[in-house]
PDB file of C-alpha atoms in Angstrom:
ATOM      1  CA  MET B 773      90.474 113.809 118.623  1.00  0.00           C
ATOM      2  CA  PHE B 774      91.958 117.082 119.078  1.00  0.00           C
ATOM      3  CA  TRP B 775      94.846 118.011 121.755  1.00  0.00           C
ATOM      4  CA  LYS B 776      97.253 120.576 122.339  1.00  0.00           C
ATOM      5  CA  ILE B 777     100.583 120.738 124.036  1.00  0.00           C
ATOM      6  CA  GLN B 778     101.750 124.245 125.808  1.00  0.00           C
ATOM      7  CA  GLY B 779     105.167 125.253 124.753  1.00  0.00           C
ATOM      8  CA  GLU B 780     106.805 128.252 126.391  1.00  0.00           C
ATOM      9  CA  ASN B 781     106.306 130.456 123.564  1.00  0.00           C
ATOM     10  CA  CYS B 782     103.942 128.398 121.611  1.00  0.00           C
ATOM     11  CA  THR B 783     100.813 126.317 121.331  1.00  0.00           C
ATOM     12  CA  VAL B 784     101.139 122.859 119.127  1.00  0.00           C
ATOM     13  CA  TYR B 785      97.601 121.827 118.162  1.00  0.00           C
ATOM     14  CA  ILE B 786      96.890 118.245 116.955  1.00  0.00           C
ATOM     15  CA  LEU B 787      94.301 116.744 115.030  1.00  0.00           C
ATOM     16  CA  GLY B 788      93.918 112.944 114.630  1.00  0.00           C
ATOM     17  CA  THR B 789      92.935 112.318 111.023  1.00  0.00           C
ATOM     18  CA  LEU B 790      90.871 109.386 109.332  1.00  0.00           C
ATOM     19  CA  HIS B 791      89.908 108.745 105.871  1.00  0.00           C
ATOM     20  CA  GLY B 792      86.593 106.598 105.571  1.00  0.00           C
ATOM     21  CA  SER B 793      83.166 106.045 104.110  1.00  0.00           C
ATOM     22  CA  SER B 794      81.446 108.305 106.365  1.00  0.00           C
ATOM     23  CA  GLU B 795      81.164 111.740 105.342  1.00  0.00           C
ATOM     24  CA  ASN B 796      80.465 112.759 108.875  1.00  0.00           C
ATOM     25  CA  ILE B 797      84.269 112.642 109.719  1.00  0.00           C
ATOM     26  CA  LEU B 798      84.774 116.120 107.904  1.00  0.00           C
ATOM     27  CA  ASN B 799      82.140 117.848 109.984  1.00  0.00           C
ATOM     28  CA  LEU B 800      85.198 119.298 112.182  1.00  0.00           C
ATOM     29  CA  ASP B 801      84.059 121.844 115.368  1.00  0.00           C
ATOM     30  CA  LYS B 802      84.603 125.350 114.504  1.00  0.00           C
ATOM     31  CA  GLU B 803      86.907 125.593 117.198  1.00  0.00           C
ATOM     32  CA  ILE B 804      89.198 123.389 115.383  1.00  0.00           C
ATOM     33  CA  LEU B 805      88.819 125.262 112.282  1.00  0.00           C
ATOM     34  CA  ASN B 806      89.674 128.299 114.306  1.00  0.00           C
ATOM     35  CA  CYS B 807      92.736 126.712 115.699  1.00  0.00           C
ATOM     36  CA  PHE B 808      93.604 125.544 111.979  1.00  0.00           C
ATOM     37  CA  ASP B 809      93.325 129.067 110.407  1.00  0.00           C
ATOM     38  CA  ASN B 810      95.142 131.043 113.098  1.00  0.00           C
ATOM     39  CA  SER B 811      98.119 128.806 113.290  1.00  0.00           C
ATOM     40  CA  GLU B 812     101.141 129.951 111.629  1.00  0.00           C
ATOM     41  CA  LEU B 813     103.210 126.470 110.475  1.00  0.00           C
ATOM     42  CA  TYR B 814     101.369 123.351 109.456  1.00  0.00           C
ATOM     43  CA  TYR B 815     102.564 119.803 109.475  1.00  0.00           C
ATOM     44  CA  SER B 816     100.906 116.921 107.705  1.00  0.00           C
ATOM     45  CA  GLU B 817     102.309 113.268 107.141  1.00  0.00           C
ATOM     46  CA  LEU B 818     103.984 114.264 104.276  1.00  0.00           C
ATOM     47  CA  SER B 819     105.322 117.832 103.231  1.00  0.00           C
ATOM     48  CA  LYS B 820     103.678 119.762 100.644  1.00  0.00           C
ATOM     49  CA  SER B 821     106.787 119.214  98.373  1.00  0.00           C
ATOM     50  CA  LEU B 822     107.038 115.574  99.061  1.00  0.00           C
ATOM     51  CA  ALA B 823     103.472 114.972  98.447  1.00  0.00           C
ATOM     52  CA  GLU B 824     103.824 117.083  94.775  1.00  0.00           C
ATOM     53  CA  ASN B 825     106.677 115.152  93.859  1.00  0.00           C
ATOM     54  CA  LEU B 826     104.896 111.580  94.940  1.00  0.00           C
ATOM     55  CA  MET B 827     102.118 112.745  92.457  1.00  0.00           C
ATOM     56  CA  ALA B 828     104.581 113.972  89.785  1.00  0.00           C
ATOM     57  CA  PHE B 829     107.003 111.087  89.883  1.00  0.00           C
ATOM     58  CA  PRO B 830     105.554 108.102  91.675  1.00  0.00           C
ATOM     59  CA  MET B 831     107.918 105.602  89.699  1.00  0.00           C
ATOM     60  CA  ASP B 832     110.474 107.173  92.097  1.00  0.00           C
ATOM     61  CA  TYR B 833     108.814 105.587  94.879  1.00  0.00           C
ATOM     62  CA  ILE B 834     107.510 102.115  93.737  1.00  0.00           C
ATOM     63  CA  GLY B 835     109.579 101.621  90.666  1.00  0.00           C
ATOM     64  CA  ASP B 836     111.635  98.731  92.262  1.00  0.00           C
ATOM     65  CA  PHE B 837     108.029  96.998  92.286  1.00  0.00           C
ATOM     66  CA  PHE B 838     107.737  97.031  88.523  1.00  0.00           C
ATOM     67  CA  GLU B 839     110.897  95.071  87.867  1.00  0.00           C
ATOM     68  CA  PRO B 840     109.691  92.260  86.110  1.00  0.00           C
ATOM     69  CA  VAL B 841     111.672  89.119  87.957  1.00  0.00           C
ATOM     70  CA  TYR B 842     108.819  87.284  89.599  1.00  0.00           C
ATOM     71  CA  GLN B 843     106.536  84.180  88.784  1.00  0.00           C
ATOM     72  CA  ILE B 844     103.559  85.131  90.821  1.00  0.00           C
ATOM     73  CA  PRO B 845     101.288  82.544  89.064  1.00  0.00           C
ATOM     74  CA  GLY B 846     103.280  79.848  90.366  1.00  0.00           C
ATOM     75  CA  GLU B 847     102.743  80.864  94.027  1.00  0.00           C
ATOM     76  CA  PHE B 848      98.813  80.249  93.586  1.00  0.00           C
ATOM     77  CA  SER B 849      96.458  76.945  93.181  1.00  0.00           C
ATOM     78  CA  HIS B 850      94.510  76.831  89.394  1.00  0.00           C
ATOM     79  CA  ASN B 851      91.348  78.182  91.375  1.00  0.00           C
ATOM     80  CA  GLU B 852      93.011  81.221  92.819  1.00  0.00           C
ATOM     81  CA  ASN B 853      94.468  82.178  89.572  1.00  0.00           C
ATOM     82  CA  LYS B 854      91.274  81.582  88.050  1.00  0.00           C
ATOM     83  CA  LEU B 855      89.522  83.911  90.599  1.00  0.00           C
ATOM     84  CA  ILE B 856      92.454  86.498  90.551  1.00  0.00           C
ATOM     85  CA  SER B 857      91.605  86.780  86.446  1.00  0.00           C
ATOM     86  CA  LYS B 858      88.236  86.970  87.178  1.00  0.00           C
ATOM     87  CA  ILE B 859      88.384  89.987  89.680  1.00  0.00           C
ATOM     88  CA  ILE B 860      91.008  91.872  87.200  1.00  0.00           C
ATOM     89  CA  GLY B 861      90.832  90.796  84.170  1.00  0.00           C
ATOM     90  CA  GLU B 862      93.320  88.151  82.500  1.00  0.00           C
ATOM     91  CA  ASP B 863      95.058  90.555  80.709  1.00  0.00           C
ATOM     92  CA  VAL B 864      95.943  92.755  83.661  1.00  0.00           C
ATOM     93  CA  TYR B 865      96.463  89.839  85.590  1.00  0.00           C
ATOM     94  CA  ARG B 866      99.254  89.133  82.914  1.00  0.00           C
ATOM     95  CA  LYS B 867     100.869  92.410  82.870  1.00  0.00           C
ATOM     96  CA  PHE B 868     101.193  92.303  86.628  1.00  0.00           C
ATOM     97  CA  SER B 869     102.007  88.112  86.988  1.00  0.00           C
ATOM     98  CA  SER B 870     105.932  89.448  86.933  1.00  0.00           C
ATOM     99  CA  PHE B 871     105.888  92.400  89.053  1.00  0.00           C
ATOM    100  CA  HIS B 872     106.332  92.401  93.171  1.00  0.00           C
ATOM    101  CA  PRO B 873     102.964  90.975  94.723  1.00  0.00           C
ATOM    102  CA  PHE B 874     102.834  94.211  96.704  1.00  0.00           C
ATOM    103  CA  LEU B 875     101.420  95.613  93.337  1.00  0.00           C
ATOM    104  CA  LEU B 876      98.679  92.974  92.970  1.00  0.00           C
ATOM    105  CA  TYR B 877      97.365  93.235  96.478  1.00  0.00           C
ATOM    106  CA  THR B 878      96.955  96.691  95.868  1.00  0.00           C
ATOM    107  CA  LEU B 879      95.283  96.205  92.934  1.00  0.00           C
ATOM    108  CA  LEU B 880      92.941  93.546  94.182  1.00  0.00           C
ATOM    109  CA  SER B 881      92.295  95.571  97.378  1.00  0.00           C
ATOM    110  CA  GLY B 882      90.727  98.322  95.474  1.00  0.00           C
ATOM    111  CA  LYS B 883      88.050  95.697  93.825  1.00  0.00           C
ATOM    112  CA  LYS B 884      85.921  94.948  96.517  1.00  0.00           C
ATOM    113  CA  GLU B 885      82.714  94.274  95.277  1.00  0.00           C
ATOM    114  CA  ASN B 886      80.686  95.630  98.518  1.00  0.00           C
ATOM    115  CA  LYS B 887      82.785  98.755  98.823  1.00  0.00           C
ATOM    116  CA  GLY B 888      81.172 101.219  96.650  1.00  0.00           C
ATOM    117  CA  GLU B 889      81.099 104.157  98.969  1.00  0.00           C
ATOM    118  CA  ASN B 890      83.056 107.243  98.598  1.00  0.00           C
ATOM    119  CA  ILE B 891      85.917 107.625 100.813  1.00  0.00           C
ATOM    120  CA  TYR B 892      86.528 110.936 102.641  1.00  0.00           C
ATOM    121  CA  SER B 893      89.606 112.352 103.959  1.00  0.00           C
ATOM    122  CA  VAL B 894      90.415 114.689 106.926  1.00  0.00           C
ATOM    123  CA  ASP B 895      93.782 115.609 105.435  1.00  0.00           C
ATOM    124  CA  LYS B 896      92.887 116.143 102.205  1.00  0.00           C
ATOM    125  CA  PHE B 897      89.784 118.583 103.667  1.00  0.00           C
ATOM    126  CA  LEU B 898      92.283 120.215 105.643  1.00  0.00           C
ATOM    127  CA  ILE B 899      95.029 120.506 102.878  1.00  0.00           C
ATOM    128  CA  ASP B 900      92.221 121.833 100.109  1.00  0.00           C
ATOM    129  CA  ARG B 901      91.537 124.674 103.302  1.00  0.00           C
ATOM    130  CA  LEU B 902      95.047 125.712 103.639  1.00  0.00           C
ATOM    131  CA  GLY B 903      95.055 126.751  99.495  1.00  0.00           C
ATOM    132  CA  ASP B 904      98.425 127.875  98.445  1.00  0.00           C
ATOM    133  CA  LYS B 905      99.989 127.847 102.257  1.00  0.00           C
ATOM    134  CA  ASP B 906     103.170 125.710 102.700  1.00  0.00           C
ATOM    135  CA  TYR B 907     103.018 122.598 104.956  1.00  0.00           C
ATOM    136  CA  GLN B 908     105.811 120.626 106.066  1.00  0.00           C
ATOM    137  CA  GLY B 909     106.009 116.985 106.856  1.00  0.00           C
ATOM    138  CA  LEU B 910     106.510 114.835 110.099  1.00  0.00           C
ATOM    139  CA  ASP B 911     107.635 112.156 107.581  1.00  0.00           C
ATOM    140  CA  THR B 912     110.849 111.992 105.769  1.00  0.00           C
ATOM    141  CA  GLU B 913     111.499 110.699 102.454  1.00  0.00           C
ATOM    142  CA  GLU B 914     112.929 107.786 103.847  1.00  0.00           C
ATOM    143  CA  SER B 915     110.679 106.656 106.293  1.00  0.00           C
ATOM    144  CA  PHE B 916     107.876 107.297 103.545  1.00  0.00           C
ATOM    145  CA  LYS B 917     109.248 104.904 101.780  1.00  0.00           C
ATOM    146  CA  ASP B 918     109.878 102.412 104.554  1.00  0.00           C
ATOM    147  CA  SER B 919     106.020 102.415 105.171  1.00  0.00           C
ATOM    148  CA  LEU B 920     104.836 101.900 101.742  1.00  0.00           C
ATOM    149  CA  CYS B 921     105.843  98.245 101.509  1.00  0.00           C
ATOM    150  CA  PRO B 922     106.234  97.037 104.934  1.00  0.00           C
ATOM    151  CA  GLY B 923     105.949  93.300 103.932  1.00  0.00           C
ATOM    152  CA  SER B 924     108.099  90.610 101.996  1.00  0.00           C
ATOM    153  CA  PHE B 925     107.284  88.990  99.137  1.00  0.00           C
ATOM    154  CA  ASP B 926     105.718  85.993 101.098  1.00  0.00           C
ATOM    155  CA  ASP B 927     103.995  88.400 103.415  1.00  0.00           C
ATOM    156  CA  TYR B 928     102.189  89.664 100.080  1.00  0.00           C
ATOM    157  CA  ILE B 929     101.397  86.251  98.740  1.00  0.00           C
ATOM    158  CA  ALA B 930      99.441  85.346 101.955  1.00  0.00           C
ATOM    159  CA  LEU B 931      97.632  88.713 101.903  1.00  0.00           C
ATOM    160  CA  ILE B 932      96.566  88.086  98.460  1.00  0.00           C
ATOM    161  CA  LYS B 933      95.610  84.437  99.474  1.00  0.00           C
ATOM    162  CA  GLU B 934      93.849  85.715 102.576  1.00  0.00           C
ATOM    163  CA  PHE B 935      91.893  88.429 100.368  1.00  0.00           C
ATOM    164  CA  LEU B 936      90.792  85.608  97.680  1.00  0.00           C
ATOM    165  CA  LYS B 937      89.373  83.532 100.624  1.00  0.00           C
ATOM    166  CA  LYS B 938      87.209  86.229 101.869  1.00  0.00           C
ATOM    167  CA  TYR B 939      86.212  87.765  98.569  1.00  0.00           C
ATOM    168  CA  PRO B 940      83.434  88.876  97.576  1.00  0.00           C
ATOM    169  CA  ASP B 941      82.456  89.025 101.373  1.00  0.00           C
ATOM    170  CA  PHE B 942      83.822  91.426 103.621  1.00  0.00           C
ATOM    171  CA  LYS B 943      81.149  92.498 105.872  1.00  0.00           C
ATOM    172  CA  GLU B 944      83.394  91.658 108.833  1.00  0.00           C
ATOM    173  CA  GLU B 945      85.841  94.408 107.645  1.00  0.00           C
ATOM    174  CA  GLU B 946      83.186  96.904 106.864  1.00  0.00           C
ATOM    175  CA  GLU B 947      81.592  96.424 110.188  1.00  0.00           C
ATOM    176  CA  LEU B 948      85.065  97.046 112.111  1.00  0.00           C
ATOM    177  CA  GLU B 949      85.351 100.277 109.699  1.00  0.00           C
ATOM    178  CA  LYS B 950      82.029 101.297 110.768  1.00  0.00           C
ATOM    179  CA  ASP B 951      83.059 100.927 114.806  1.00  0.00           C
ATOM    180  CA  LEU B 952      86.039 102.535 113.996  1.00  0.00           C
ATOM    181  CA  ILE B 953      84.425 105.685 112.451  1.00  0.00           C
ATOM    182  CA  SER B 954      81.905 105.649 115.235  1.00  0.00           C
ATOM    183  CA  ALA B 955      84.941 105.791 117.990  1.00  0.00           C
ATOM    184  CA  TYR B 956      86.683 108.449 115.865  1.00  0.00           C
ATOM    185  CA  LEU B 957      83.599 110.520 115.834  1.00  0.00           C
ATOM    186  CA  GLU B 958      82.870 110.114 119.329  1.00  0.00           C
ATOM    187  CA  GLY B 959      86.516 111.081 120.247  1.00  0.00           C
ATOM    188  CA  ASP B 960      87.088 107.768 122.227  1.00  0.00           C
ATOM    189  CA  CYS B 961      90.783 107.162 121.801  1.00  0.00           C
ATOM    190  CA  ARG B 962      90.851 103.914 124.016  1.00  0.00           C
ATOM    191  CA  LYS B 963      87.890 102.326 122.139  1.00  0.00           C
ATOM    192  CA  PHE B 964      89.519 103.531 118.659  1.00  0.00           C
ATOM    193  CA  SER B 965      92.896 102.047 119.948  1.00  0.00           C
ATOM    194  CA  GLY B 966      90.977  98.593 120.623  1.00  0.00           C
ATOM    195  CA  ILE B 967      89.327  98.277 117.126  1.00  0.00           C
ATOM    196  CA  LEU B 968      92.720  98.898 115.442  1.00  0.00           C
ATOM    197  CA  ASP B 969      94.296  96.395 117.564  1.00  0.00           C
ATOM    198  CA  LYS B 970      91.791  93.944 116.277  1.00  0.00           C
ATOM    199  CA  ILE B 971      92.291  94.803 112.433  1.00  0.00           C
ATOM    200  CA  TYR B 972      96.093  94.779 112.896  1.00  0.00           C
ATOM    201  CA  THR B 973      96.002  91.197 114.433  1.00  0.00           C
ATOM    202  CA  PRO B 974      96.320  88.658 111.992  1.00  0.00           C
ATOM    203  CA  GLU B 975      93.748  85.789 111.431  1.00  0.00           C
ATOM    204  CA  ASN B 976      96.579  83.213 110.221  1.00  0.00           C
ATOM    205  CA  ASN B 977      99.937  82.532 111.278  1.00  0.00           C
ATOM    206  CA  ASP B 978     101.168  82.926 107.712  1.00  0.00           C
ATOM    207  CA  LEU B 979     100.582  86.801 108.362  1.00  0.00           C
ATOM    208  CA  THR B 980     102.387  87.327 111.609  1.00  0.00           C
ATOM    209  CA  GLU B 981     105.532  88.267 110.338  1.00  0.00           C
ATOM    210  CA  TYR B 982     103.836  90.860 108.001  1.00  0.00           C
ATOM    211  CA  TYR B 983     101.819  92.663 110.819  1.00  0.00           C
ATOM    212  CA  LYS B 984     104.992  92.640 113.007  1.00  0.00           C
ATOM    213  CA  SER B 985     106.386  94.592 110.096  1.00  0.00           C
ATOM    214  CA  PHE B 986     103.767  96.814 109.576  1.00  0.00           C
ATOM    215  CA  ASN B 987     103.481  97.707 113.234  1.00  0.00           C
ATOM    216  CA  GLU B 988     107.225  98.828 113.112  1.00  0.00           C
ATOM    217  CA  LYS B 989     107.732 100.264 109.891  1.00  0.00           C
ATOM    218  CA  VAL B 990     104.241 101.994 109.415  1.00  0.00           C
ATOM    219  CA  LEU B 991     103.475 102.897 113.310  1.00  0.00           C
ATOM    220  CA  SER B 992     106.384 102.460 115.725  1.00  0.00           C
ATOM    221  CA  ALA B 993     109.196 103.977 113.731  1.00  0.00           C
ATOM    222  CA  ARG B 994     107.472 107.066 112.334  1.00  0.00           C
ATOM    223  CA  ASN B 995     105.825 107.383 116.141  1.00  0.00           C
ATOM    224  CA  ARG B 996     109.261 107.859 117.395  1.00  0.00           C
ATOM    225  CA  LEU B 997     110.423 110.446 114.647  1.00  0.00           C
ATOM    226  CA  TRP B 998     107.158 112.382 114.671  1.00  0.00           C
ATOM    227  CA  ALA B 999     107.431 112.536 118.300  1.00  0.00           C
ATOM    228  CA  ASP B1000     111.081 114.063 118.055  1.00  0.00           C
ATOM    229  CA  LYS B1001     109.792 116.366 115.229  1.00  0.00           C
ATOM    230  CA  ILE B1002     107.220 117.835 117.819  1.00  0.00           C
ATOM    231  CA  LYS B1003     109.759 118.430 120.381  1.00  0.00           C
ATOM    232  CA  ILE B1004     111.454 120.481 117.976  1.00  0.00           C
ATOM    233  CA  VAL B1005     108.513 122.719 117.155  1.00  0.00           C
ATOM    234  CA  LEU B1006     107.565 123.054 120.731  1.00  0.00           C
ATOM    235  CA  ASN B1007     110.821 124.859 120.872  1.00  0.00           C
ATOM    236  CA  GLY B1008     109.767 127.332 118.738  1.00  0.00           C
ATOM    237  CA  ASP B1009     107.734 130.765 118.980  1.00  0.00           C
ATOM    238  CA  LYS B1010     105.112 129.788 116.433  1.00  0.00           C
ATOM    239  CA  ASP B1011     101.637 128.330 117.028  1.00  0.00           C
ATOM    240  CA  VAL B1012     101.701 124.904 115.051  1.00  0.00           C
ATOM    241  CA  PHE B1013      98.688 123.006 113.707  1.00  0.00           C
ATOM    242  CA  ILE B1014      99.537 118.952 113.093  1.00  0.00           C
ATOM    243  CA  PHE B1015      97.252 116.829 111.417  1.00  0.00           C
ATOM    244  CA  ALA B1016      97.829 113.164 110.747  1.00  0.00           C
ATOM    245  CA  GLY B1017      96.371 109.795 111.292  1.00  0.00           C
ATOM    246  CA  ALA B1018      94.868 109.300 114.376  1.00  0.00           C
ATOM    247  CA  ALA B1019      96.309 105.897 114.920  1.00  0.00           C
ATOM    248  CA  HIS B1020      99.568 107.635 115.742  1.00  0.00           C
ATOM    249  CA  PHE B1021      98.356 109.102 118.937  1.00  0.00           C
ATOM    250  CA  CYS B1022      96.594 106.375 120.501  1.00  0.00           C
ATOM    251  CA  GLY B1023      97.190 103.027 122.276  1.00  0.00           C
ATOM    252  CA  ARG B1024     100.142 101.546 123.016  1.00  0.00           C
ATOM    253  CA  ASN B1025     103.718 102.975 121.666  1.00  0.00           C
ATOM    254  CA  SER B1026     101.938 105.927 120.172  1.00  0.00           C
ATOM    255  CA  ILE B1027     103.336 109.291 120.205  1.00  0.00           C
ATOM    256  CA  PHE B1028     101.736 110.709 123.255  1.00  0.00           C
ATOM    257  CA  GLU B1029     103.120 107.631 124.887  1.00  0.00           C
ATOM    258  CA  ILE B1030     106.679 108.595 123.914  1.00  0.00           C
ATOM    259  CA  LEU B1031     106.123 112.313 124.733  1.00  0.00           C
ATOM    260  CA  ALA B1032     104.527 111.607 128.465  1.00  0.00           C
ATOM    261  CA  ASN B1033     107.806 109.295 129.003  1.00  0.00           C
ATOM    262  CA  GLU B1034     110.056 112.481 128.401  1.00  0.00           C
ATOM    263  CA  GLY B1035     107.579 114.529 130.778  1.00  0.00           C
ATOM    264  CA  ILE B1036     105.665 116.525 128.011  1.00  0.00           C
ATOM    265  CA  LEU B1037     101.995 116.817 128.853  1.00  0.00           C
ATOM    266  CA  VAL B1038      99.505 116.422 126.039  1.00  0.00           C
ATOM    267  CA  ILE B1039      95.967 117.853 127.211  1.00  0.00           C
ATOM    268  CA  PRO B1040      92.495 117.701 124.871  1.00  0.00           C
ATOM    269  CA  ALA B1041      91.994 121.087 123.470  1.00  0.00           C
ATOM    270  CA  GLY B1042      89.026 121.594 125.813  1.00  0.00           C
ATOM    271  CA  LEU B1043      86.359 121.223 122.947  1.00  0.00           C
TER     272      LEU B1043
END
């Protein structure tokens, strides 16, 4: 999933990225790597400075979630509480039981028993390739924070309940991930977008508001912001390489749809 936009005095290359359980996603074409190595400016989702600050000072971004003001166990049945304790341990659950349920959901999501594969990231692969070179961010600090926790308290309680219903069988999710990776490797944006629609469609009505918020804060709002940044670099005189989540460039309300509506032509990079 590699595209380019020709500016008056520069070329902007755009690589849609993915992270997943297949190492094949890291097998980038030589021409992509040549374009990457020869570019003069780089943009990832987060700038180098913001990414480093996130690693050094994570509480700056998620500290509010650790305010001990909740009574999480009261939101679940006896059997649900027993299962949570079984999955993460009684002591851990006790520590997390007064924090925002976003944290508990994040912790539980990492405990899927049949998810033992390594996770590979195109973004990390390219950042490692940059070495000491600087890279800018498509996100602002504010847009990044907004995307961290797109749901409400009730949304995350509903997500945890949905997780517990499925646990430990996540075969359907695993099949969707395999299909998504396959579409990515094929460079089939339409197929990729269709699979994302399935992933982001709620299975029960309790999650409808969450996915509305997710699509706005994680996708649509950032797409508008990122499209504006792409328009800015198009007016420059340096070749630019942008690498960010492929979901932002495919389907309805994508960055490319926004740019097309403003008369900006995005074409496959010819590989």
